[in-house]
Amino acid sequence: MDYRNKKILAPMVRVGTLPLRLLAAEYGADITYGEEIVDHKIIKCERRINEHLGSTDFVEKGTESVVFRTCDQEKNRVVFQIGTSNAVRALTAAQLVCNDVAAVDINMGCPKAFSLSGGMGAALLSKPELISDILTTLRRNLSLPVTCKIRLLKSPHDTVELARRIEKTGVDAIAVHGRYVLDRPRDPAKWNGIADVVSALSIPVIANGDVFEYDDFQRIKSATGASSVMAARGALWNPSIFSPEGEVSYEVTQKEYIRKCILWDNDIRSTKHTLRDMKSHYSSLEVPEWRAVVKSETTAEIA
């Protein structure tokens, strides 16, 4: 996995499942991150080959719930993101999936309550020793690339010092979301904070924050000096953001997404959640069409 000069689909909870990852890749995403999966969850799974779909499924024992689904088409570009607060559990989780993904990433930026309460996500930012323990353990025991994704700390100095400490663990790249933990999506991303990290490190830095159209990939690269760029909401609203040939209409990408959800038997709750986030950017959710989607019991009904 080469992290230089890449356009990347960011990890997004309940959204970054196989259909969206494949759709983003078709439009030009070089690397696609899966949604964050907590270590406790994945280590309860067993690996199964789904011959009907042509997929590799990690199924939670006792529930038959598919926690992570992937396929050969994305094996060389998909990154498995782990939510963790423990080096041993993180390694166990990574070893379970390491033969089916291109790299693993540790989430150190999620500000949501479920992550923080478990000592995961952005809670790790205040625990540099634990960060070093987790990343060093993974690098010593895995043959595939290891990365992490962080947010900005209170001061540029603190952010740079943490990034330097992370670099010393031997990770292959670091993604920096240009917002503070308490920032909300409506708050502008601080690209200058990402630039501070880029200037201090020698490993690839992936810039993330306020990438909403194709030209933004070059804008944020120029502003920060980052090696690569990661898109989240912009890619969710319209996955064709990755296409150098220009974006296609939301209606087209929505239909392509639904088609892939049918082909890959995506969980209908995940499908509805993703469609809601897609659609709410373009129109009201009060229209009859969306009310019909909410009532749908199968993806075929949604189609």
mmCIF file of C-alpha atoms in Angstrom:
data_model
loop_
_atom_site.group_PDB
_atom_site.id
_atom_site.type_symbol
_atom_site.label_atom_id
_atom_site.label_comp_id
_atom_site.label_asym_id
_atom_site.label_seq_id
_atom_site.Cartn_x
_atom_site.Cartn_y
_atom_site.Cartn_z
ATOM 1 C CA MET A 1 0.000 0.000 0.000
ATOM 2 C CA ASP A 2 1.396 3.337 -1.110
ATOM 3 C CA TYR A 3 -0.068 6.330 0.715
ATOM 4 C CA ARG A 4 1.314 9.018 -1.582
ATOM 5 C CA ASN A 5 -0.801 10.909 -4.138
ATOM 6 C CA LYS A 6 -3.980 9.053 -3.292
ATOM 7 C CA LYS A 7 -7.645 10.030 -3.129
ATOM 8 C CA ILE A 8 -9.188 8.220 -0.169
ATOM 9 C CA LEU A 9 -12.659 7.379 1.111
ATOM 10 C CA ALA A 10 -12.691 8.241 4.826
ATOM 11 C CA PRO A 11 -13.977 5.867 7.500
ATOM 12 C CA MET A 12 -17.617 6.637 8.364
ATOM 13 C CA VAL A 13 -19.633 4.745 10.970
ATOM 14 C CA ARG A 14 -22.623 2.791 9.565
ATOM 15 C CA VAL A 15 -21.832 4.173 6.125
ATOM 16 C CA GLY A 16 -18.491 2.763 4.973
ATOM 17 C CA THR A 17 -19.805 -0.687 4.127
ATOM 18 C CA LEU A 18 -18.945 -2.704 1.033
ATOM 19 C CA PRO A 19 -21.446 -1.086 -1.408
ATOM 20 C CA LEU A 20 -20.244 2.466 -0.782
ATOM 21 C CA ARG A 21 -16.594 1.417 -0.803
ATOM 22 C CA LEU A 22 -16.972 -0.315 -4.167
ATOM 23 C CA LEU A 23 -18.922 2.610 -5.612
ATOM 24 C CA ALA A 24 -16.276 5.100 -4.483
ATOM 25 C CA ALA A 25 -13.560 2.907 -5.999
ATOM 26 C CA GLU A 26 -15.408 2.750 -9.321
ATOM 27 C CA TYR A 27 -15.415 6.535 -9.432
ATOM 28 C CA GLY A 28 -11.709 6.795 -8.672
ATOM 29 C CA ALA A 29 -11.009 6.352 -4.965
ATOM 30 C CA ASP A 30 -7.573 4.759 -4.641
ATOM 31 C CA ILE A 31 -7.994 3.639 -1.024
ATOM 32 C CA THR A 32 -11.260 2.960 0.820
ATOM 33 C CA TYR A 33 -11.536 2.836 4.597
ATOM 34 C CA GLY A 34 -14.260 0.723 6.149
ATOM 35 C CA GLU A 35 -16.408 1.942 9.009
ATOM 36 C CA GLU A 36 -14.853 1.756 12.467
ATOM 37 C CA ILE A 37 -15.418 -1.665 14.038
ATOM 38 C CA VAL A 38 -14.776 -2.082 17.746
ATOM 39 C CA ASP A 39 -12.235 -4.764 18.668
ATOM 40 C CA HIS A 40 -14.641 -6.441 21.116
ATOM 41 C CA LYS A 41 -17.084 -6.933 18.239
ATOM 42 C CA ILE A 42 -14.782 -8.322 15.576
ATOM 43 C CA ILE A 43 -12.998 -10.780 17.859
ATOM 44 C CA LYS A 44 -16.351 -12.458 18.496
ATOM 45 C CA CYS A 45 -16.603 -13.206 14.782
ATOM 46 C CA GLU A 46 -15.662 -16.117 12.589
ATOM 47 C CA ARG A 47 -14.501 -15.817 9.011
ATOM 48 C CA ARG A 48 -16.777 -17.350 6.396
ATOM 49 C CA ILE A 49 -16.683 -17.516 2.606
ATOM 50 C CA ASN A 50 -20.067 -16.514 1.199
ATOM 51 C CA GLU A 51 -20.157 -18.429 -2.072
ATOM 52 C CA HIS A 52 -23.584 -17.060 -3.010
ATOM 53 C CA LEU A 53 -22.365 -13.445 -2.947
ATOM 54 C CA GLY A 54 -18.705 -14.050 -3.659
ATOM 55 C CA SER A 55 -17.762 -12.238 -0.458
ATOM 56 C CA THR A 56 -15.742 -12.882 2.668
ATOM 57 C CA ASP A 57 -17.879 -12.345 5.759
ATOM 58 C CA PHE A 58 -16.950 -11.922 9.395
ATOM 59 C CA VAL A 59 -20.004 -13.167 11.238
ATOM 60 C CA GLU A 60 -20.678 -12.694 14.944
ATOM 61 C CA LYS A 61 -20.963 -16.093 16.582
ATOM 62 C CA GLY A 62 -24.382 -16.805 18.011
ATOM 63 C CA THR A 63 -26.134 -13.979 16.174
ATOM 64 C CA GLU A 64 -25.326 -14.666 12.502
ATOM 65 C CA SER A 65 -24.874 -10.904 12.142
ATOM 66 C CA VAL A 66 -22.370 -9.833 9.471
ATOM 67 C CA VAL A 67 -19.998 -7.412 11.202
ATOM 68 C CA PHE A 68 -17.659 -6.903 8.225
ATOM 69 C CA ARG A 69 -18.059 -7.920 4.608
ATOM 70 C CA THR A 70 -15.394 -7.613 1.933
ATOM 71 C CA CYS A 71 -14.525 -9.149 -1.435
ATOM 72 C CA ASP A 72 -11.613 -9.797 -3.769
ATOM 73 C CA GLN A 73 -12.390 -6.670 -5.831
ATOM 74 C CA GLU A 74 -11.266 -4.419 -2.989
ATOM 75 C CA LYS A 75 -8.609 -6.551 -1.325
ATOM 76 C CA ASN A 76 -5.747 -4.326 -2.480
ATOM 77 C CA ARG A 77 -7.329 -1.047 -1.383
ATOM 78 C CA VAL A 78 -9.594 -1.593 1.642
ATOM 79 C CA VAL A 79 -8.401 -0.468 5.079
ATOM 80 C CA PHE A 80 -9.940 -2.062 8.172
ATOM 81 C CA GLN A 81 -10.387 0.542 10.903
ATOM 82 C CA ILE A 82 -10.371 -0.645 14.502
ATOM 83 C CA GLY A 83 -11.882 1.039 17.522
ATOM 84 C CA THR A 84 -9.753 0.004 20.474
ATOM 85 C CA SER A 85 -8.246 0.975 23.805
ATOM 86 C CA ASN A 86 -6.060 -2.091 24.269
ATOM 87 C CA ALA A 87 -3.010 -3.278 22.352
ATOM 88 C CA VAL A 88 -3.663 -7.011 22.764
ATOM 89 C CA ARG A 89 -7.286 -6.751 21.612
ATOM 90 C CA ALA A 90 -6.271 -4.549 18.696
ATOM 91 C CA LEU A 91 -3.734 -7.132 17.567
ATOM 92 C CA THR A 92 -6.226 -9.983 17.936
ATOM 93 C CA ALA A 93 -8.738 -8.054 15.819
ATOM 94 C CA ALA A 94 -6.148 -7.188 13.172
ATOM 95 C CA GLN A 95 -4.875 -10.749 12.921
ATOM 96 C CA LEU A 96 -8.404 -11.994 12.267
ATOM 97 C CA VAL A 97 -8.838 -9.833 9.154
ATOM 98 C CA CYS A 98 -5.241 -9.302 8.020
ATOM 99 C CA ASN A 99 -5.374 -11.777 5.127
ATOM 100 C CA ASP A 100 -8.423 -10.104 3.586
ATOM 101 C CA VAL A 101 -7.560 -6.387 3.743
ATOM 102 C CA ALA A 102 -4.793 -4.119 2.490
ATOM 103 C CA ALA A 103 -4.054 -2.356 5.791
ATOM 104 C CA VAL A 104 -5.365 -1.680 9.286
ATOM 105 C CA ASP A 105 -6.019 1.683 10.913
ATOM 106 C CA ILE A 106 -6.569 2.704 14.519
ATOM 107 C CA ASN A 107 -9.311 5.265 15.115
ATOM 108 C CA MET A 108 -7.997 8.070 17.324
ATOM 109 C CA GLY A 109 -10.342 10.814 16.201
ATOM 110 C CA CYS A 110 -13.966 9.792 16.721
ATOM 111 C CA PRO A 111 -15.596 12.252 19.173
ATOM 112 C CA LYS A 112 -18.837 10.316 19.603
ATOM 113 C CA ALA A 113 -19.894 9.315 23.106
ATOM 114 C CA PHE A 114 -19.786 5.565 22.486
ATOM 115 C CA SER A 115 -16.109 5.802 21.508
ATOM 116 C CA LEU A 116 -15.091 8.183 24.277
ATOM 117 C CA SER A 117 -16.860 6.195 26.998
ATOM 118 C CA GLY A 118 -14.910 3.096 25.980
ATOM 119 C CA GLY A 119 -11.586 4.928 25.982
ATOM 120 C CA MET A 120 -11.456 4.671 22.186
ATOM 121 C CA GLY A 121 -11.398 7.192 19.354
ATOM 122 C CA ALA A 122 -10.504 10.709 20.440
ATOM 123 C CA ALA A 123 -10.103 9.512 24.048
ATOM 124 C CA LEU A 124 -6.754 8.071 22.981
ATOM 125 C CA LEU A 125 -5.396 11.511 22.104
ATOM 126 C CA SER A 126 -4.754 12.217 25.780
ATOM 127 C CA LYS A 127 -2.989 8.880 26.285
ATOM 128 C CA PRO A 128 0.217 8.983 24.244
ATOM 129 C CA GLU A 129 1.757 5.989 26.006
ATOM 130 C CA LEU A 130 -1.248 3.832 25.174
ATOM 131 C CA ILE A 131 -1.127 5.072 21.580
ATOM 132 C CA SER A 132 2.521 4.025 21.344
ATOM 133 C CA ASP A 133 1.749 0.635 22.893
ATOM 134 C CA ILE A 134 -1.070 -0.113 20.447
ATOM 135 C CA LEU A 135 0.739 1.016 17.307
ATOM 136 C CA THR A 136 4.082 -0.550 18.245
ATOM 137 C CA THR A 137 2.368 -3.862 19.017
ATOM 138 C CA LEU A 138 0.667 -3.886 15.635
ATOM 139 C CA ARG A 139 3.805 -2.923 13.704
ATOM 140 C CA ARG A 140 5.871 -5.637 15.391
ATOM 141 C CA ASN A 141 3.374 -8.407 14.737
ATOM 142 C CA LEU A 142 1.763 -7.607 11.393
ATOM 143 C CA SER A 143 3.179 -7.732 7.894
ATOM 144 C CA LEU A 144 0.591 -5.376 6.402
ATOM 145 C CA PRO A 145 0.639 -1.558 6.722
ATOM 146 C CA VAL A 146 -0.583 0.137 9.905
ATOM 147 C CA THR A 147 -1.945 3.686 10.085
ATOM 148 C CA CYS A 148 -3.959 5.845 12.463
ATOM 149 C CA LYS A 149 -6.315 8.788 12.193
ATOM 150 C CA ILE A 150 -6.175 11.673 14.683
ATOM 151 C CA ARG A 151 -7.720 15.095 15.296
ATOM 152 C CA LEU A 152 -6.027 18.347 16.207
ATOM 153 C CA LEU A 153 -5.095 18.889 19.843
ATOM 154 C CA LYS A 154 -5.532 22.170 21.730
ATOM 155 C CA SER A 155 -2.280 23.665 20.467
ATOM 156 C CA PRO A 156 -0.231 23.177 17.281
ATOM 157 C CA HIS A 157 2.746 22.172 19.437
ATOM 158 C CA ASP A 158 0.786 19.399 21.151
ATOM 159 C CA THR A 159 -0.515 18.079 17.841
ATOM 160 C CA VAL A 160 2.952 18.005 16.295
ATOM 161 C CA GLU A 161 4.501 16.331 19.334
ATOM 162 C CA LEU A 162 1.868 13.610 19.304
ATOM 163 C CA ALA A 163 2.318 13.103 15.559
ATOM 164 C CA ARG A 164 6.088 12.786 16.019
ATOM 165 C CA ARG A 165 5.544 10.205 18.736
ATOM 166 C CA ILE A 166 3.221 8.277 16.436
ATOM 167 C CA GLU A 167 5.779 8.400 13.617
ATOM 168 C CA LYS A 168 8.365 6.779 15.896
ATOM 169 C CA THR A 169 6.159 3.688 16.257
ATOM 170 C CA GLY A 170 6.845 2.865 12.615
ATOM 171 C CA VAL A 171 3.371 3.465 11.187
ATOM 172 C CA ASP A 172 3.139 3.785 7.427
ATOM 173 C CA ALA A 173 1.007 6.947 7.381
ATOM 174 C CA ILE A 174 -1.074 9.196 9.594
ATOM 175 C CA ALA A 175 -4.397 10.812 8.714
ATOM 176 C CA VAL A 176 -5.149 14.185 10.295
ATOM 177 C CA HIS A 177 -8.700 15.508 10.559
ATOM 178 C CA GLY A 178 -8.343 19.270 10.699
ATOM 179 C CA ARG A 179 -10.793 19.770 13.561
ATOM 180 C CA TYR A 180 -10.621 19.714 17.333
ATOM 181 C CA VAL A 181 -12.452 17.066 19.335
ATOM 182 C CA LEU A 182 -15.202 19.488 20.347
ATOM 183 C CA ASP A 183 -15.651 20.881 16.836
ATOM 184 C CA ARG A 184 -18.785 19.978 14.942
ATOM 185 C CA PRO A 185 -19.003 19.311 11.186
ATOM 186 C CA ARG A 186 -20.308 22.857 10.613
ATOM 187 C CA ASP A 187 -17.079 24.298 12.053
ATOM 188 C CA PRO A 188 -14.512 25.022 9.320
ATOM 189 C CA ALA A 189 -11.611 22.597 9.092
ATOM 190 C CA LYS A 190 -8.237 24.050 10.122
ATOM 191 C CA TRP A 191 -6.037 23.165 7.182
ATOM 192 C CA ASN A 192 -3.142 25.086 8.730
ATOM 193 C CA GLY A 193 -3.137 22.589 11.616
ATOM 194 C CA ILE A 194 -2.652 19.771 9.135
ATOM 195 C CA ALA A 195 0.179 21.711 7.477
ATOM 196 C CA ASP A 196 1.999 21.910 10.832
ATOM 197 C CA VAL A 197 2.008 18.125 11.057
ATOM 198 C CA VAL A 198 3.109 17.688 7.442
ATOM 199 C CA SER A 199 6.113 19.952 7.965
ATOM 200 C CA ALA A 200 7.212 17.988 11.035
ATOM 201 C CA LEU A 201 6.996 14.422 9.692
ATOM 202 C CA SER A 202 8.681 12.356 7.017
ATOM 203 C CA ILE A 203 5.953 9.710 6.653
ATOM 204 C CA PRO A 204 2.913 10.372 4.439
ATOM 205 C CA VAL A 205 0.238 12.574 6.000
ATOM 206 C CA ILE A 206 -3.344 12.222 4.803
ATOM 207 C CA ALA A 207 -5.345 15.452 4.987
ATOM 208 C CA ASN A 208 -9.025 15.265 5.980
ATOM 209 C CA GLY A 209 -11.619 18.010 6.366
ATOM 210 C CA ASP A 210 -13.947 20.041 4.107
ATOM 211 C CA VAL A 211 -13.331 18.143 0.872
ATOM 212 C CA PHE A 212 -16.663 18.529 -0.909
ATOM 213 C CA GLU A 213 -15.809 18.488 -4.626
ATOM 214 C CA TYR A 214 -13.090 17.129 -6.881
ATOM 215 C CA ASP A 215 -11.081 20.363 -7.003
ATOM 216 C CA ASP A 216 -10.841 20.353 -3.201
ATOM 217 C CA PHE A 217 -8.435 17.414 -3.381
ATOM 218 C CA GLN A 218 -5.830 19.654 -4.979
ATOM 219 C CA ARG A 219 -6.750 22.690 -2.874
ATOM 220 C CA ILE A 220 -6.131 20.959 0.424
ATOM 221 C CA LYS A 221 -2.951 19.321 -0.899
ATOM 222 C CA SER A 222 -1.611 22.698 -1.957
ATOM 223 C CA ALA A 223 -2.602 24.343 1.327
ATOM 224 C CA THR A 224 -1.157 21.649 3.589
ATOM 225 C CA GLY A 225 1.536 19.866 1.607
ATOM 226 C CA ALA A 226 -0.128 16.566 2.512
ATOM 227 C CA SER A 227 0.773 13.411 0.603
ATOM 228 C CA SER A 228 -2.831 12.323 0.108
ATOM 229 C CA VAL A 229 -6.380 13.509 0.751
ATOM 230 C CA MET A 230 -9.342 11.862 2.430
ATOM 231 C CA ALA A 231 -13.003 12.751 1.809
ATOM 232 C CA ALA A 232 -15.872 11.935 4.154
ATOM 233 C CA ARG A 233 -19.167 13.840 3.832
ATOM 234 C CA GLY A 234 -18.399 14.994 0.307
ATOM 235 C CA ALA A 235 -17.924 11.369 -0.740
ATOM 236 C CA LEU A 236 -21.057 10.278 1.092
ATOM 237 C CA TRP A 237 -23.227 12.922 -0.556
ATOM 238 C CA ASN A 238 -21.906 12.008 -3.984
ATOM 239 C CA PRO A 239 -19.290 9.234 -4.413
ATOM 240 C CA SER A 240 -18.459 10.557 -7.893
ATOM 241 C CA ILE A 241 -16.460 13.287 -6.108
ATOM 242 C CA PHE A 242 -13.464 11.040 -6.843
ATOM 243 C CA SER A 243 -13.937 11.184 -10.608
ATOM 244 C CA PRO A 244 -11.570 13.448 -12.593
ATOM 245 C CA GLU A 245 -14.181 13.424 -15.344
ATOM 246 C CA GLY A 246 -16.582 15.386 -13.170
ATOM 247 C CA GLU A 247 -19.392 14.547 -10.799
ATOM 248 C CA VAL A 248 -22.528 12.818 -12.019
ATOM 249 C CA SER A 249 -25.933 13.615 -10.572
ATOM 250 C CA TYR A 250 -26.933 12.564 -7.082
ATOM 251 C CA GLU A 251 -29.850 10.599 -8.557
ATOM 252 C CA VAL A 252 -27.423 8.448 -10.550
ATOM 253 C CA THR A 253 -25.093 7.685 -7.646
ATOM 254 C CA GLN A 254 -28.056 6.962 -5.368
ATOM 255 C CA LYS A 255 -29.375 4.349 -7.790
ATOM 256 C CA GLU A 256 -25.913 2.829 -8.198
ATOM 257 C CA TYR A 257 -25.567 2.631 -4.426
ATOM 258 C CA ILE A 258 -28.936 0.876 -4.034
ATOM 259 C CA ARG A 259 -28.036 -1.537 -6.824
ATOM 260 C CA LYS A 260 -24.836 -2.489 -5.023
ATOM 261 C CA CYS A 261 -26.722 -2.883 -1.735
ATOM 262 C CA ILE A 262 -28.933 -5.461 -3.466
ATOM 263 C CA LEU A 263 -26.006 -7.257 -5.115
ATOM 264 C CA TRP A 264 -24.056 -7.491 -1.856
ATOM 265 C CA ASP A 265 -27.035 -8.040 0.472
ATOM 266 C CA ASN A 266 -26.208 -4.992 2.565
ATOM 267 C CA ASP A 267 -27.939 -4.683 5.942
ATOM 268 C CA ILE A 268 -31.105 -2.687 5.307
ATOM 269 C CA ARG A 269 -30.580 -0.526 8.391
ATOM 270 C CA SER A 270 -27.184 0.513 7.070
ATOM 271 C CA THR A 271 -28.665 1.111 3.616
ATOM 272 C CA LYS A 272 -31.428 3.358 4.983
ATOM 273 C CA HIS A 273 -29.001 5.262 7.211
ATOM 274 C CA THR A 274 -26.666 5.937 4.296
ATOM 275 C CA LEU A 275 -29.474 6.951 1.950
ATOM 276 C CA ARG A 276 -30.834 9.328 4.585
ATOM 277 C CA ASP A 277 -27.468 11.061 4.881
ATOM 278 C CA MET A 278 -27.130 11.187 1.095
ATOM 279 C CA LYS A 279 -30.618 12.509 0.471
ATOM 280 C CA SER A 280 -30.784 15.033 3.325
ATOM 281 C CA HIS A 281 -27.990 17.029 1.697
ATOM 282 C CA TYR A 282 -30.055 17.539 -1.457
ATOM 283 C CA SER A 283 -33.687 17.643 -0.360
ATOM 284 C CA SER A 284 -36.173 17.420 2.484
ATOM 285 C CA LEU A 285 -36.831 14.078 4.132
ATOM 286 C CA GLU A 286 -40.527 14.972 4.316
ATOM 287 C CA VAL A 287 -41.219 13.999 0.714
ATOM 288 C CA PRO A 288 -43.416 10.931 0.057
ATOM 289 C CA GLU A 289 -40.531 9.089 -1.588
ATOM 290 C CA TRP A 290 -38.468 9.145 1.586
ATOM 291 C CA ARG A 291 -41.413 8.150 3.787
ATOM 292 C CA ALA A 292 -41.821 5.120 1.533
ATOM 293 C CA VAL A 293 -38.128 4.297 1.940
ATOM 294 C CA VAL A 294 -38.480 4.414 5.729
ATOM 295 C CA LYS A 295 -41.368 1.916 5.577
ATOM 296 C CA SER A 296 -39.526 -0.444 3.224
ATOM 297 C CA GLU A 297 -38.633 -3.821 4.685
ATOM 298 C CA THR A 298 -36.239 -4.919 1.941
ATOM 299 C CA THR A 299 -33.702 -3.232 -0.301
ATOM 300 C CA ALA A 300 -35.769 -4.330 -3.295
ATOM 301 C CA GLU A 301 -38.669 -2.287 -1.918
ATOM 302 C CA ILE A 302 -36.359 0.703 -1.563
ATOM 303 C CA ALA A 303 -35.358 0.305 -5.221
#
